[in-house]
Short mmCIF file of C-alpha atoms and ligand atoms in Angstrom, two decimals:
data_model
loop_
_atom_site.label_atom_id
_atom_site.label_comp_id
_atom_site.label_asym_id
_atom_site.label_seq_id
_atom_site.Cartn_x
_atom_site.Cartn_y
_atom_site.Cartn_z
CA MET A 1 -12.06 13.15 19.31
CA LYS A 2 -13.90 10.46 17.40
CA ILE A 3 -11.68 7.63 16.13
CA ARG A 4 -12.88 5.25 13.46
CA PHE A 5 -11.51 1.85 12.56
CA ILE A 6 -12.53 -0.58 9.83
CA SER A 7 -11.00 -3.62 8.21
CA LEU A 8 -11.61 -3.49 4.45
CA ALA A 9 -10.05 -6.91 3.90
CA SER A 10 -8.00 -9.31 5.99
CA GLY A 11 -6.28 -12.54 4.93
CA SER A 12 -3.99 -13.99 2.32
CA SER A 13 -6.04 -12.60 -0.58
CA GLY A 14 -5.63 -9.03 0.63
CA ASN A 15 -5.22 -6.85 3.67
CA CYS A 16 -6.23 -3.25 4.22
CA TYR A 17 -7.23 -1.40 7.39
CA TYR A 18 -8.37 2.18 7.83
CA LEU A 19 -7.83 4.18 10.99
CA GLY A 20 -8.89 7.80 11.16
CA THR A 21 -10.31 10.79 12.95
CA GLU A 22 -12.96 13.16 11.57
CA ASN A 23 -10.79 14.57 8.81
CA TYR A 24 -7.54 12.65 8.79
CA GLY A 25 -6.95 8.99 8.13
CA ILE A 26 -4.32 6.40 7.32
CA LEU A 27 -4.32 2.94 5.81
CA ILE A 28 -2.35 0.05 7.17
CA ASP A 29 -1.43 -2.12 4.18
CA ALA A 30 -3.05 -1.90 0.77
CA GLY A 31 -3.25 -5.41 -0.62
CA ILE A 32 -6.58 -5.05 -2.42
CA GLY A 33 -7.67 -3.20 -5.57
CA ILE A 34 -8.18 0.55 -5.66
CA ARG A 35 -11.88 0.18 -6.46
CA THR A 36 -12.45 -2.01 -3.43
CA ILE A 37 -10.60 0.48 -1.24
CA LYS A 38 -12.61 3.41 -2.60
CA LYS A 39 -15.92 1.60 -2.24
CA GLY A 40 -15.14 0.39 1.28
CA LEU A 41 -14.24 3.92 2.33
CA LYS A 42 -17.17 5.51 0.54
CA ASP A 43 -19.55 3.21 2.40
CA ILE A 44 -18.35 4.77 5.65
CA ASN A 45 -18.38 8.29 4.16
CA VAL A 46 -14.62 8.61 3.88
CA SER A 47 -13.08 9.94 0.70
CA LEU A 48 -9.63 8.90 -0.46
CA ASP A 49 -8.66 12.59 -0.15
CA SER A 50 -8.69 12.29 3.60
CA VAL A 51 -6.28 9.35 3.54
CA HIS A 52 -2.90 10.96 4.17
CA ALA A 53 -0.57 7.99 4.48
CA VAL A 54 -0.27 4.26 3.93
CA PHE A 55 1.83 2.22 6.37
CA VAL A 56 3.09 -1.06 4.98
CA THR A 57 3.88 -4.06 7.19
CA HIS A 58 5.90 -6.09 4.66
CA ASP A 59 6.33 -6.79 0.96
CA HIS A 60 4.10 -9.85 0.44
CA ALA A 61 1.60 -9.39 -2.39
CA ASP A 62 -1.45 -9.53 -0.13
CA HIS A 63 -0.25 -6.36 1.62
CA ILE A 64 1.11 -4.21 -1.22
CA LYS A 65 -0.93 -4.78 -4.40
CA CYS A 66 -2.26 -1.22 -4.41
CA VAL A 67 0.63 0.80 -2.95
CA GLY A 68 1.97 1.81 -6.39
CA CYS A 69 -1.39 3.20 -7.40
CA LEU A 70 -2.09 4.96 -4.08
CA GLY A 71 1.41 6.41 -4.02
CA GLU A 72 2.20 7.39 -7.57
CA LYS A 73 -1.30 8.04 -8.90
CA TYR A 74 -3.00 9.51 -5.83
CA ASN A 75 0.15 11.00 -4.30
CA ILE A 76 -0.41 9.43 -0.91
CA PRO A 77 2.86 8.97 0.99
CA VAL A 78 3.70 5.28 1.46
CA TYR A 79 5.66 4.62 4.66
CA SER A 80 7.77 1.62 5.52
CA THR A 81 11.39 0.69 6.18
CA HIS A 82 14.09 1.02 3.52
CA LYS A 83 14.19 -2.75 3.20
CA VAL A 84 10.43 -3.09 2.70
CA HIS A 85 10.55 -0.36 0.06
CA GLU A 86 13.29 -2.23 -1.80
CA GLY A 87 11.14 -5.34 -1.60
CA ILE A 88 8.09 -3.48 -2.90
CA ASN A 89 9.96 -2.17 -5.91
CA ARG A 90 11.27 -5.65 -6.71
CA SER A 91 7.82 -7.19 -6.40
CA TYR A 92 6.05 -8.55 -9.48
CA CYS A 93 2.69 -7.37 -8.18
CA VAL A 94 3.58 -3.67 -8.01
CA THR A 95 3.54 -2.34 -11.55
CA GLU A 96 3.88 1.35 -10.65
CA LYS A 97 7.19 1.56 -8.82
CA LEU A 98 7.39 3.91 -5.87
CA SER A 99 9.64 6.94 -6.14
CA THR A 100 8.44 10.32 -4.86
CA CYS A 101 5.75 8.78 -2.67
CA ALA A 102 8.19 6.53 -0.77
CA HIS A 103 8.62 7.65 2.84
CA TYR A 104 10.63 5.95 5.53
CA ILE A 105 10.12 4.82 9.08
CA GLU A 106 12.61 2.47 10.70
CA LYS A 107 12.01 -0.03 13.47
CA GLY A 108 12.25 1.60 16.87
CA GLU A 109 11.32 4.97 15.39
CA THR A 110 8.23 7.01 16.26
CA LEU A 111 6.66 9.41 13.80
CA CYS A 112 4.07 12.12 14.43
CA LEU A 113 1.47 12.83 11.74
CA LYS A 114 -1.31 15.18 12.87
CA ASP A 115 -2.86 13.56 15.94
CA PHE A 116 -1.25 10.19 15.20
CA LYS A 117 1.89 8.96 16.96
CA ILE A 118 3.11 5.95 14.98
CA SER A 119 5.83 3.56 16.09
CA ALA A 120 7.30 0.76 14.00
CA PHE A 121 8.66 -2.43 15.49
CA GLU A 122 10.05 -5.77 14.36
CA VAL A 123 7.91 -8.88 13.98
CA PRO A 124 9.20 -12.34 12.96
CA HIS A 125 7.94 -13.29 9.47
CA ASP A 126 9.43 -14.17 6.09
CA GLY A 127 8.98 -10.95 4.13
CA THR A 128 12.06 -8.92 3.17
CA ASP A 129 11.52 -7.00 6.41
CA ASN A 130 8.53 -7.26 8.74
CA ILE A 131 6.94 -4.50 10.74
CA GLY A 132 4.25 -4.09 13.34
CA TYR A 133 2.75 -0.66 14.02
CA CYS A 134 1.64 0.89 17.26
CA ILE A 135 -0.51 3.96 16.76
CA GLU A 136 -1.49 6.35 19.51
CA ILE A 137 -4.33 8.81 18.95
CA ASP A 138 -5.79 11.00 21.67
CA GLY A 139 -4.57 8.70 24.43
CA LYS A 140 -5.85 5.54 22.75
CA THR A 141 -3.37 2.92 21.55
CA PHE A 142 -3.90 0.65 18.55
CA SER A 143 -1.39 -2.15 17.86
CA PHE A 144 -1.29 -3.91 14.50
CA LEU A 145 0.45 -7.29 14.34
CA THR A 146 -0.40 -9.23 11.20
CA ASP A 147 1.79 -11.97 9.71
CA LEU A 148 4.09 -13.14 12.48
CA GLY A 149 5.39 -16.62 13.19
CA HIS A 150 5.69 -16.27 16.94
CA ILE A 151 5.34 -13.67 19.63
CA THR A 152 8.72 -12.19 20.52
CA PRO A 153 9.28 -10.09 23.65
CA THR A 154 9.10 -6.96 21.45
CA ALA A 155 5.80 -8.04 19.89
CA ALA A 156 4.50 -8.93 23.35
CA SER A 157 5.29 -5.48 24.69
CA TYR A 158 3.24 -3.82 21.93
CA ILE A 159 0.37 -6.27 22.39
CA CYS A 160 0.28 -5.40 26.08
CA LYS A 161 0.36 -1.66 25.40
CA ALA A 162 -2.75 -1.80 23.24
CA ASN A 163 -6.26 -0.70 24.10
CA TYR A 164 -7.29 -1.85 20.64
CA LEU A 165 -5.43 -4.82 19.25
CA ILE A 166 -5.31 -6.22 15.72
CA LEU A 167 -3.58 -9.59 16.03
CA GLU A 168 -3.23 -12.51 13.66
CA ALA A 169 -5.04 -15.83 14.16
CA ASN A 170 -4.12 -17.44 10.86
CA TYR A 171 -4.86 -21.14 11.12
CA ASP A 172 -6.34 -23.93 13.16
CA GLU A 173 -3.54 -26.38 13.91
CA GLU A 174 -5.65 -29.48 13.20
CA MET A 175 -7.05 -28.10 9.93
CA LEU A 176 -3.58 -27.23 8.68
CA LYS A 177 -2.20 -30.64 9.66
CA MET A 178 -5.04 -32.59 8.02
CA GLY A 179 -5.43 -30.25 5.05
CA SER A 180 -4.18 -30.55 1.49
CA TYR A 181 -1.26 -28.09 1.58
CA PRO A 182 2.11 -29.58 0.58
CA GLY A 183 4.47 -30.38 3.42
CA TYR A 184 6.87 -27.50 2.78
CA LEU A 185 4.01 -25.00 2.91
CA LYS A 186 2.61 -26.46 6.15
CA LYS A 187 6.09 -26.14 7.58
CA ARG A 188 6.46 -22.55 6.41
CA ILE A 189 3.08 -21.49 7.82
CA SER A 190 3.57 -23.10 11.21
CA GLY A 191 7.27 -22.20 11.45
CA PRO A 192 8.74 -19.42 13.60
CA ASN A 193 8.71 -16.97 10.66
CA GLY A 194 5.32 -17.95 9.29
CA HIS A 195 1.96 -17.27 10.88
CA LEU A 196 0.26 -17.49 14.28
CA SER A 197 -2.28 -20.24 14.88
CA ASN A 198 -5.56 -19.67 16.71
CA MET A 199 -4.15 -21.53 19.70
CA GLU A 200 -0.87 -19.59 19.85
CA THR A 201 -2.79 -16.33 19.79
CA ALA A 202 -5.42 -17.56 22.26
CA GLU A 203 -2.85 -18.90 24.72
CA PHE A 204 -0.76 -15.78 24.59
CA LEU A 205 -3.77 -13.55 25.17
CA ALA A 206 -5.02 -15.67 28.06
CA GLU A 207 -1.59 -15.89 29.74
CA ASN A 208 -0.79 -12.21 29.28
CA PHE A 209 -4.15 -10.53 29.50
CA CYS A 210 -3.83 -6.83 30.23
CA GLU A 211 -6.76 -4.95 31.71
CA ASN A 212 -6.23 -2.08 29.30
CA ILE A 213 -7.27 -4.15 26.26
CA LYS A 214 -10.81 -3.32 25.20
CA TYR A 215 -11.05 -4.79 21.70
CA ILE A 216 -9.24 -7.62 19.97
CA TRP A 217 -9.70 -8.12 16.23
CA LEU A 218 -8.37 -11.45 15.01
CA CYS A 219 -6.90 -10.86 11.58
CA HIS A 220 -5.38 -12.64 8.57
CA LEU A 221 -7.51 -15.79 8.91
CA SER A 222 -6.67 -18.50 6.40
CA LYS A 223 -9.31 -19.42 3.86
CA ASP A 224 -8.37 -23.09 3.79
CA ASN A 225 -7.23 -23.70 7.35
CA ASN A 226 -9.54 -21.64 9.49
CA HIS A 227 -13.09 -20.37 10.10
CA PRO A 228 -13.97 -17.09 11.79
CA GLU A 229 -16.15 -18.97 14.28
CA LEU A 230 -13.35 -21.38 15.15
CA ALA A 231 -10.78 -18.60 15.66
CA PHE A 232 -13.25 -16.71 17.84
CA LYS A 233 -14.16 -19.76 19.94
CA THR A 234 -10.55 -20.76 20.49
CA VAL A 235 -9.77 -17.33 21.90
CA GLU A 236 -13.02 -17.15 23.86
CA TRP A 237 -12.42 -20.53 25.52
CA LYS A 238 -8.83 -19.81 26.46
CA LEU A 239 -9.77 -16.44 27.95
CA ARG A 240 -12.65 -18.01 29.87
CA ASP A 241 -10.19 -20.50 31.45
CA LYS A 242 -8.60 -17.44 33.05
CA GLY A 243 -11.91 -15.94 34.09
CA ILE A 244 -11.96 -13.35 31.32
CA ILE A 245 -15.39 -13.10 29.73
CA VAL A 246 -15.63 -12.09 26.08
CA GLY A 247 -18.39 -9.56 25.57
CA LYS A 248 -18.01 -8.27 29.12
CA ASP A 249 -14.30 -7.87 29.95
CA VAL A 250 -13.14 -7.57 26.35
CA GLN A 251 -14.63 -7.60 22.86
CA VAL A 252 -13.26 -10.15 20.39
CA ILE A 253 -14.03 -10.06 16.68
CA ALA A 254 -12.76 -12.47 14.01
CA LEU A 255 -12.32 -10.40 10.86
CA LYS A 256 -13.82 -11.66 7.63
CA ARG A 257 -11.47 -12.16 4.72
CA SER A 258 -13.03 -10.40 1.80
CA ILE A 259 -15.86 -8.29 3.16
CA PRO A 260 -15.41 -5.15 5.24
CA SER A 261 -15.92 -5.44 8.96
CA ASP A 262 -18.37 -3.26 10.85
CA LEU A 263 -17.22 0.28 11.40
CA TYR A 264 -15.95 0.81 14.94
CA GLU A 265 -16.10 4.26 16.47
CA PHE A 266 -14.46 5.30 19.71
CA GLU A 267 -14.65 8.57 21.61
ZN1 ZN B 301 -0.18 -11.74 4.56
ZN1 ZN B 302 3.19 -12.26 4.81
#
């Protein structure tokens, strides 16, 4: 079975990932416009008709901008927890409120859709409720952890399960410290319910490297407090300290914010 993964956008101005097989796909988050989603999918020969569900991680604007449209206009089921759904329908950025398209998955629950086995789990962040997803297809495991302030034992267990890992590397600690953000915002970002820094992610990966990980995509990079190259290097250096060679033992990719990534295909 051929599995395809692409990031259509990643970062605080919008997040959207596609994961699919030949004729069945899902989106994780939909924080960009419908046109951008359609174009990004069209460029990899995927039509919106073959997108059968959207899984939402939390109710911040950069993850939900398009869920009303995808759900109510295109009739694509939108899955998340009850709490996230309440948050979505309270959100200023969702003009079409979700009703018939709202579907539920709770933390600790596993759902089967076609060849996809999808589990939801808790991550520490400051949305109304915050979810990571672990998706198993044909014996391959993808874990999505975007927007989390620190790595809890639960988050760690899903990171270690993954063959293909999408994990946040939001900011460079020095850039955030020296940058122009107001103090309260710096505190929020670096706090336990904010975001992961390059170093936190790099150190965790180096300390807990599991042989089964083949690809790591660093996601949700900050525009103001990070660079793709810097995030990549930080992880590469930390892994090298432990004798793990990027490009040989594992692939690491820092995802761009507003342009789609390459298309990754796995058999
Ligand atoms: Zn976000
Ligand atoms: Zn967030």
